[in-house]
Amino acid sequence: HPLSVNTPPSNLQNELEKYLIFPLEDIIIRISNVVASIKRLPTLSLYK
């Protein structure tokens, strides 16, 4: 059934968002923390 693949039910999207939103926010926070710590390194201050 190719139509079911192209048009997923909205409740499936809601279920996916429930599991994806919080991990994505956590990953973004961790990445921004890593970037901030990298920017504090004196050896990389030239690349700002």
mmCIF file with all atom_site columns, N, CA and C in Angstrom:
data_model
loop_
_atom_site.group_PDB
_atom_site.id
_atom_site.type_symbol
_atom_site.label_atom_id
_atom_site.label_alt_id
_atom_site.label_comp_id
_atom_site.label_asym_id
_atom_site.label_entity_id
_atom_site.label_seq_id
_atom_site.pdbx_PDB_ins_code
_atom_site.Cartn_x
_atom_site.Cartn_y
_atom_site.Cartn_z
_atom_site.occupancy
_atom_site.B_iso_or_equiv
_atom_site.pdbx_formal_charge
_atom_site.auth_seq_id
_atom_site.auth_comp_id
_atom_site.auth_asym_id
_atom_site.auth_atom_id
_atom_site.pdbx_PDB_model_num
ATOM 1   N N  . HIS A 1 1  ? 0.837  -1.199 0.000  1.00 0.00 ? 1  HIS A N  1
ATOM 2   C CA . HIS A 1 1  ? 0.000  0.000  0.000  1.00 0.00 ? 1  HIS A CA 1
ATOM 3   C C  . HIS A 1 1  ? 0.881  1.260  0.000  1.00 0.00 ? 1  HIS A C  1
ATOM 4   N N  . PRO A 1 2  ? 1.261  1.758  -1.155 1.00 0.00 ? 2  PRO A N  1
ATOM 5   C CA . PRO A 1 2  ? 2.150  2.923  -1.204 1.00 0.00 ? 2  PRO A CA 1
ATOM 6   C C  . PRO A 1 2  ? 1.493  4.194  -0.669 1.00 0.00 ? 2  PRO A C  1
ATOM 7   N N  . LEU A 1 3  ? 0.150  4.273  -0.759 1.00 0.00 ? 3  LEU A N  1
ATOM 8   C CA . LEU A 1 3  ? -0.518 5.486  -0.282 1.00 0.00 ? 3  LEU A CA 1
ATOM 9   C C  . LEU A 1 3  ? -0.349 5.648  1.221  1.00 0.00 ? 3  LEU A C  1
ATOM 10  N N  . SER A 1 4  ? -0.339 4.541  1.949  1.00 0.00 ? 4  SER A N  1
ATOM 11  C CA . SER A 1 4  ? -0.210 4.638  3.405  1.00 0.00 ? 4  SER A CA 1
ATOM 12  C C  . SER A 1 4  ? 1.179  5.138  3.785  1.00 0.00 ? 4  SER A C  1
ATOM 13  N N  . VAL A 1 5  ? 2.169  4.881  2.929  1.00 0.00 ? 5  VAL A N  1
ATOM 14  C CA . VAL A 1 5  ? 3.524  5.338  3.220  1.00 0.00 ? 5  VAL A CA 1
ATOM 15  C C  . VAL A 1 5  ? 3.634  6.839  2.950  1.00 0.00 ? 5  VAL A C  1
ATOM 16  N N  . ASN A 1 6  ? 2.995  7.294  1.871  1.00 0.00 ? 6  ASN A N  1
ATOM 17  C CA . ASN A 1 6  ? 3.087  8.711  1.514  1.00 0.00 ? 6  ASN A CA 1
ATOM 18  C C  . ASN A 1 6  ? 2.256  9.584  2.451  1.00 0.00 ? 6  ASN A C  1
ATOM 19  N N  . THR A 1 7  ? 1.155  9.038  2.982  1.00 0.00 ? 7  THR A N  1
ATOM 20  C CA . THR A 1 7  ? 0.291  9.836  3.850  1.00 0.00 ? 7  THR A CA 1
ATOM 21  C C  . THR A 1 7  ? 0.113  9.110  5.179  1.00 0.00 ? 7  THR A C  1
ATOM 22  N N  . PRO A 1 8  ? 1.041  9.288  6.115  1.00 0.00 ? 8  PRO A N  1
ATOM 23  C CA . PRO A 1 8  ? 0.917  8.641  7.417  1.00 0.00 ? 8  PRO A CA 1
ATOM 24  C C  . PRO A 1 8  ? -0.209 9.268  8.222  1.00 0.00 ? 8  PRO A C  1
ATOM 25  N N  . PRO A 1 9  ? -0.910 8.494  9.029  1.00 0.00 ? 9  PRO A N  1
ATOM 26  C CA . PRO A 1 9  ? -1.989 9.038  9.849  1.00 0.00 ? 9  PRO A CA 1
ATOM 27  C C  . PRO A 1 9  ? -1.454 10.045 10.854 1.00 0.00 ? 9  PRO A C  1
ATOM 28  N N  . SER A 1 10 ? -2.268 11.040 11.159 1.00 0.00 ? 10 SER A N  1
ATOM 29  C CA . SER A 1 10 ? -1.804 12.114 12.041 1.00 0.00 ? 10 SER A CA 1
ATOM 30  C C  . SER A 1 10 ? -1.515 11.588 13.439 1.00 0.00 ? 10 SER A C  1
ATOM 31  N N  . ASN A 1 11 ? -2.241 10.557 13.879 1.00 0.00 ? 11 ASN A N  1
ATOM 32  C CA . ASN A 1 11 ? -1.988 10.040 15.227 1.00 0.00 ? 11 ASN A CA 1
ATOM 33  C C  . ASN A 1 11 ? -0.616 9.389  15.297 1.00 0.00 ? 11 ASN A C  1
ATOM 34  N N  . LEU A 1 12 ? -0.143 8.823  14.183 1.00 0.00 ? 12 LEU A N  1
ATOM 35  C CA . LEU A 1 12 ? 1.210  8.262  14.160 1.00 0.00 ? 12 LEU A CA 1
ATOM 36  C C  . LEU A 1 12 ? 2.235  9.385  14.280 1.00 0.00 ? 12 LEU A C  1
ATOM 37  N N  . GLN A 1 13 ? 1.985  10.499 13.588 1.00 0.00 ? 13 GLN A N  1
ATOM 38  C CA . GLN A 1 13 ? 2.893  11.645 13.707 1.00 0.00 ? 13 GLN A CA 1
ATOM 39  C C  . GLN A 1 13 ? 2.922  12.153 15.139 1.00 0.00 ? 13 GLN A C  1
ATOM 40  N N  . ASN A 1 14 ? 1.761  12.191 15.800 1.00 0.00 ? 14 ASN A N  1
ATOM 41  C CA . ASN A 1 14 ? 1.723  12.654 17.188 1.00 0.00 ? 14 ASN A CA 1
ATOM 42  C C  . ASN A 1 14 ? 2.527  11.721 18.078 1.00 0.00 ? 14 ASN A C  1
ATOM 43  N N  . GLU A 1 15 ? 2.420  10.420 17.840 1.00 0.00 ? 15 GLU A N  1
ATOM 44  C CA . GLU A 1 15 ? 3.190  9.466  18.642 1.00 0.00 ? 15 GLU A CA 1
ATOM 45  C C  . GLU A 1 15 ? 4.686  9.665  18.412 1.00 0.00 ? 15 GLU A C  1
ATOM 46  N N  . LEU A 1 16 ? 5.079  9.879  17.154 1.00 0.00 ? 16 LEU A N  1
ATOM 47  C CA . LEU A 1 16 ? 6.497  10.086 16.860 1.00 0.00 ? 16 LEU A CA 1
ATOM 48  C C  . LEU A 1 16 ? 6.994  11.363 17.522 1.00 0.00 ? 16 LEU A C  1
ATOM 49  N N  . GLU A 1 17 ? 6.190  12.433 17.448 1.00 0.00 ? 17 GLU A N  1
ATOM 50  C CA . GLU A 1 17 ? 6.618  13.690 18.054 1.00 0.00 ? 17 GLU A CA 1
ATOM 51  C C  . GLU A 1 17 ? 6.776  13.540 19.556 1.00 0.00 ? 17 GLU A C  1
ATOM 52  N N  . LYS A 1 18 ? 5.900  12.734 20.175 1.00 0.00 ? 18 LYS A N  1
ATOM 53  C CA . LYS A 1 18 ? 5.997  12.541 21.623 1.00 0.00 ? 18 LYS A CA 1
ATOM 54  C C  . LYS A 1 18 ? 7.356  11.964 21.997 1.00 0.00 ? 18 LYS A C  1
ATOM 55  N N  . TYR A 1 19 ? 7.866  11.055 21.151 1.00 0.00 ? 19 TYR A N  1
ATOM 56  C CA . TYR A 1 19 ? 9.135  10.394 21.482 1.00 0.00 ? 19 TYR A CA 1
ATOM 57  C C  . TYR A 1 19 ? 10.341 11.163 20.954 1.00 0.00 ? 19 TYR A C  1
ATOM 58  N N  . LEU A 1 20 ? 10.130 12.061 19.989 1.00 0.00 ? 20 LEU A N  1
ATOM 59  C CA . LEU A 1 20 ? 11.270 12.718 19.346 1.00 0.00 ? 20 LEU A CA 1
ATOM 60  C C  . LEU A 1 20 ? 11.557 14.098 19.906 1.00 0.00 ? 20 LEU A C  1
ATOM 61  N N  . ILE A 1 21 ? 10.525 14.841 20.319 1.00 0.00 ? 21 ILE A N  1
ATOM 62  C CA . ILE A 1 21 ? 10.730 16.247 20.683 1.00 0.00 ? 21 ILE A CA 1
ATOM 63  C C  . ILE A 1 21 ? 11.705 16.370 21.839 1.00 0.00 ? 21 ILE A C  1
ATOM 64  N N  . PHE A 1 22 ? 11.482 15.606 22.907 1.00 0.00 ? 22 PHE A N  1
ATOM 65  C CA . PHE A 1 22 ? 12.319 15.781 24.093 1.00 0.00 ? 22 PHE A CA 1
ATOM 66  C C  . PHE A 1 22 ? 13.760 15.327 23.850 1.00 0.00 ? 22 PHE A C  1
ATOM 67  N N  . PRO A 1 23 ? 14.000 14.179 23.215 1.00 0.00 ? 23 PRO A N  1
ATOM 68  C CA . PRO A 1 23 ? 15.389 13.809 22.906 1.00 0.00 ? 23 PRO A CA 1
ATOM 69  C C  . PRO A 1 23 ? 16.067 14.836 21.999 1.00 0.00 ? 23 PRO A C  1
ATOM 70  N N  . LEU A 1 24 ? 15.333 15.403 21.039 1.00 0.00 ? 24 LEU A N  1
ATOM 71  C CA . LEU A 1 24 ? 15.947 16.397 20.161 1.00 0.00 ? 24 LEU A CA 1
ATOM 72  C C  . LEU A 1 24 ? 16.356 17.624 20.954 1.00 0.00 ? 24 LEU A C  1
ATOM 73  N N  . GLU A 1 25 ? 15.483 18.074 21.870 1.00 0.00 ? 25 GLU A N  1
ATOM 74  C CA . GLU A 1 25 ? 15.842 19.225 22.703 1.00 0.00 ? 25 GLU A CA 1
ATOM 75  C C  . GLU A 1 25 ? 17.064 18.902 23.546 1.00 0.00 ? 25 GLU A C  1
ATOM 76  N N  . ASP A 1 26 ? 17.112 17.678 24.083 1.00 0.00 ? 26 ASP A N  1
ATOM 77  C CA . ASP A 1 26 ? 18.258 17.281 24.913 1.00 0.00 ? 26 ASP A CA 1
ATOM 78  C C  . ASP A 1 26 ? 19.530 17.256 24.081 1.00 0.00 ? 26 ASP A C  1
ATOM 79  N N  . ILE A 1 27 ? 19.429 16.744 22.849 1.00 0.00 ? 27 ILE A N  1
ATOM 80  C CA . ILE A 1 27 ? 20.610 16.680 21.978 1.00 0.00 ? 27 ILE A CA 1
ATOM 81  C C  . ILE A 1 27 ? 21.079 18.089 21.626 1.00 0.00 ? 27 ILE A C  1
ATOM 82  N N  . ILE A 1 28 ? 20.124 18.988 21.339 1.00 0.00 ? 28 ILE A N  1
ATOM 83  C CA . ILE A 1 28 ? 20.497 20.363 20.991 1.00 0.00 ? 28 ILE A CA 1
ATOM 84  C C  . ILE A 1 28 ? 21.198 21.029 22.160 1.00 0.00 ? 28 ILE A C  1
ATOM 85  N N  . ILE A 1 29 ? 20.698 20.793 23.380 1.00 0.00 ? 29 ILE A N  1
ATOM 86  C CA . ILE A 1 29 ? 21.321 21.390 24.567 1.00 0.00 ? 29 ILE A CA 1
ATOM 87  C C  . ILE A 1 29 ? 22.734 20.850 24.732 1.00 0.00 ? 29 ILE A C  1
ATOM 88  N N  . ARG A 1 30 ? 22.894 19.546 24.554 1.00 0.00 ? 30 ARG A N  1
ATOM 89  C CA . ARG A 1 30 ? 24.231 18.955 24.708 1.00 0.00 ? 30 ARG A CA 1
ATOM 90  C C  . ARG A 1 30 ? 25.188 19.487 23.654 1.00 0.00 ? 30 ARG A C  1
ATOM 91  N N  . ILE A 1 31 ? 24.712 19.606 22.402 1.00 0.00 ? 31 ILE A N  1
ATOM 92  C CA . ILE A 1 31 ? 25.580 20.108 21.334 1.00 0.00 ? 31 ILE A CA 1
ATOM 93  C C  . ILE A 1 31 ? 25.980 21.551 21.615 1.00 0.00 ? 31 ILE A C  1
ATOM 94  N N  . SER A 1 32 ? 25.023 22.367 22.081 1.00 0.00 ? 32 SER A N  1
ATOM 95  C CA . SER A 1 32 ? 25.359 23.766 22.360 1.00 0.00 ? 32 SER A CA 1
ATOM 96  C C  . SER A 1 32 ? 26.343 23.863 23.515 1.00 0.00 ? 32 SER A C  1
ATOM 97  N N  . ASN A 1 33 ? 26.235 22.952 24.492 1.00 0.00 ? 33 ASN A N  1
ATOM 98  C CA . ASN A 1 33 ? 27.207 22.941 25.589 1.00 0.00 ? 33 ASN A CA 1
ATOM 99  C C  . ASN A 1 33 ? 28.593 22.577 25.070 1.00 0.00 ? 33 ASN A C  1
ATOM 100 N N  . VAL A 1 34 ? 28.658 21.609 24.163 1.00 0.00 ? 34 VAL A N  1
ATOM 101 C CA . VAL A 1 34 ? 29.947 21.211 23.599 1.00 0.00 ? 34 VAL A CA 1
ATOM 102 C C  . VAL A 1 34 ? 30.545 22.357 22.788 1.00 0.00 ? 34 VAL A C  1
ATOM 103 N N  . VAL A 1 35 ? 29.705 23.018 21.990 1.00 0.00 ? 35 VAL A N  1
ATOM 104 C CA . VAL A 1 35 ? 30.196 24.139 21.185 1.00 0.00 ? 35 VAL A CA 1
ATOM 105 C C  . VAL A 1 35 ? 30.709 25.251 22.088 1.00 0.00 ? 35 VAL A C  1
ATOM 106 N N  . ALA A 1 36 ? 29.989 25.517 23.180 1.00 0.00 ? 36 ALA A N  1
ATOM 107 C CA . ALA A 1 36 ? 30.420 26.577 24.094 1.00 0.00 ? 36 ALA A CA 1
ATOM 108 C C  . ALA A 1 36 ? 31.759 26.216 24.731 1.00 0.00 ? 36 ALA A C  1
ATOM 109 N N  . SER A 1 37 ? 31.934 24.962 25.101 1.00 0.00 ? 37 SER A N  1
ATOM 110 C CA . SER A 1 37 ? 33.199 24.564 25.724 1.00 0.00 ? 37 SER A CA 1
ATOM 111 C C  . SER A 1 37 ? 34.332 24.595 24.704 1.00 0.00 ? 37 SER A C  1
ATOM 112 N N  . ILE A 1 38 ? 34.023 24.262 23.444 1.00 0.00 ? 38 ILE A N  1
ATOM 113 C CA . ILE A 1 38 ? 35.060 24.316 22.406 1.00 0.00 ? 38 ILE A CA 1
ATOM 114 C C  . ILE A 1 38 ? 35.486 25.766 22.176 1.00 0.00 ? 38 ILE A C  1
ATOM 115 N N  . LYS A 1 39 ? 34.515 26.683 22.187 1.00 0.00 ? 39 LYS A N  1
ATOM 116 C CA . LYS A 1 39 ? 34.851 28.092 21.955 1.00 0.00 ? 39 LYS A CA 1
ATOM 117 C C  . LYS A 1 39 ? 35.713 28.640 23.083 1.00 0.00 ? 39 LYS A C  1
ATOM 118 N N  . ARG A 1 40 ? 35.645 28.034 24.274 1.00 0.00 ? 40 ARG A N  1
ATOM 119 C CA . ARG A 1 40 ? 36.449 28.516 25.393 1.00 0.00 ? 40 ARG A CA 1
ATOM 120 C C  . ARG A 1 40 ? 37.896 28.044 25.296 1.00 0.00 ? 40 ARG A C  1
ATOM 121 N N  . LEU A 1 41 ? 38.177 27.078 24.431 1.00 0.00 ? 41 LEU A N  1
ATOM 122 C CA . LEU A 1 41 ? 39.552 26.603 24.301 1.00 0.00 ? 41 LEU A CA 1
ATOM 123 C C  . LEU A 1 41 ? 40.406 27.678 23.626 1.00 0.00 ? 41 LEU A C  1
ATOM 124 N N  . PRO A 1 42 ? 41.560 28.014 24.188 1.00 0.00 ? 42 PRO A N  1
ATOM 125 C CA . PRO A 1 42 ? 42.388 29.084 23.610 1.00 0.00 ? 42 PRO A CA 1
ATOM 126 C C  . PRO A 1 42 ? 42.940 28.727 22.232 1.00 0.00 ? 42 PRO A C  1
ATOM 127 N N  . THR A 1 43 ? 43.132 27.439 21.965 1.00 0.00 ? 43 THR A N  1
ATOM 128 C CA . THR A 1 43 ? 43.717 27.048 20.680 1.00 0.00 ? 43 THR A CA 1
ATOM 129 C C  . THR A 1 43 ? 42.729 27.267 19.538 1.00 0.00 ? 43 THR A C  1
ATOM 130 N N  . LEU A 1 44 ? 41.424 27.301 19.845 1.00 0.00 ? 44 LEU A N  1
ATOM 131 C CA . LEU A 1 44 ? 40.431 27.479 18.794 1.00 0.00 ? 44 LEU A CA 1
ATOM 132 C C  . LEU A 1 44 ? 39.889 28.899 18.756 1.00 0.00 ? 44 LEU A C  1
ATOM 133 N N  . SER A 1 45 ? 40.470 29.796 19.550 1.00 0.00 ? 45 SER A N  1
ATOM 134 C CA . SER A 1 45 ? 39.941 31.159 19.602 1.00 0.00 ? 45 SER A CA 1
ATOM 135 C C  . SER A 1 45 ? 40.176 31.894 18.282 1.00 0.00 ? 45 SER A C  1
ATOM 136 N N  . LEU A 1 46 ? 41.126 31.435 17.480 1.00 0.00 ? 46 LEU A N  1
ATOM 137 C CA . LEU A 1 46 ? 41.408 32.085 16.205 1.00 0.00 ? 46 LEU A CA 1
ATOM 138 C C  . LEU A 1 46 ? 40.290 31.846 15.196 1.00 0.00 ? 46 LEU A C  1
ATOM 139 N N  . TYR A 1 47 ? 39.519 30.784 15.378 1.00 0.00 ? 47 TYR A N  1
ATOM 140 C CA . TYR A 1 47 ? 38.521 30.406 14.381 1.00 0.00 ? 47 TYR A CA 1
ATOM 141 C C  . TYR A 1 47 ? 37.147 30.991 14.674 1.00 0.00 ? 47 TYR A C  1
ATOM 142 N N  . LYS A 1 48 ? 37.035 31.866 15.645 1.00 0.00 ? 48 LYS A N  1
ATOM 143 C CA . LYS A 1 48 ? 35.730 32.466 15.951 1.00 0.00 ? 48 LYS A CA 1
ATOM 144 C C  . LYS A 1 48 ? 35.268 33.344 14.803 1.00 0.00 ? 48 LYS A C  1
#
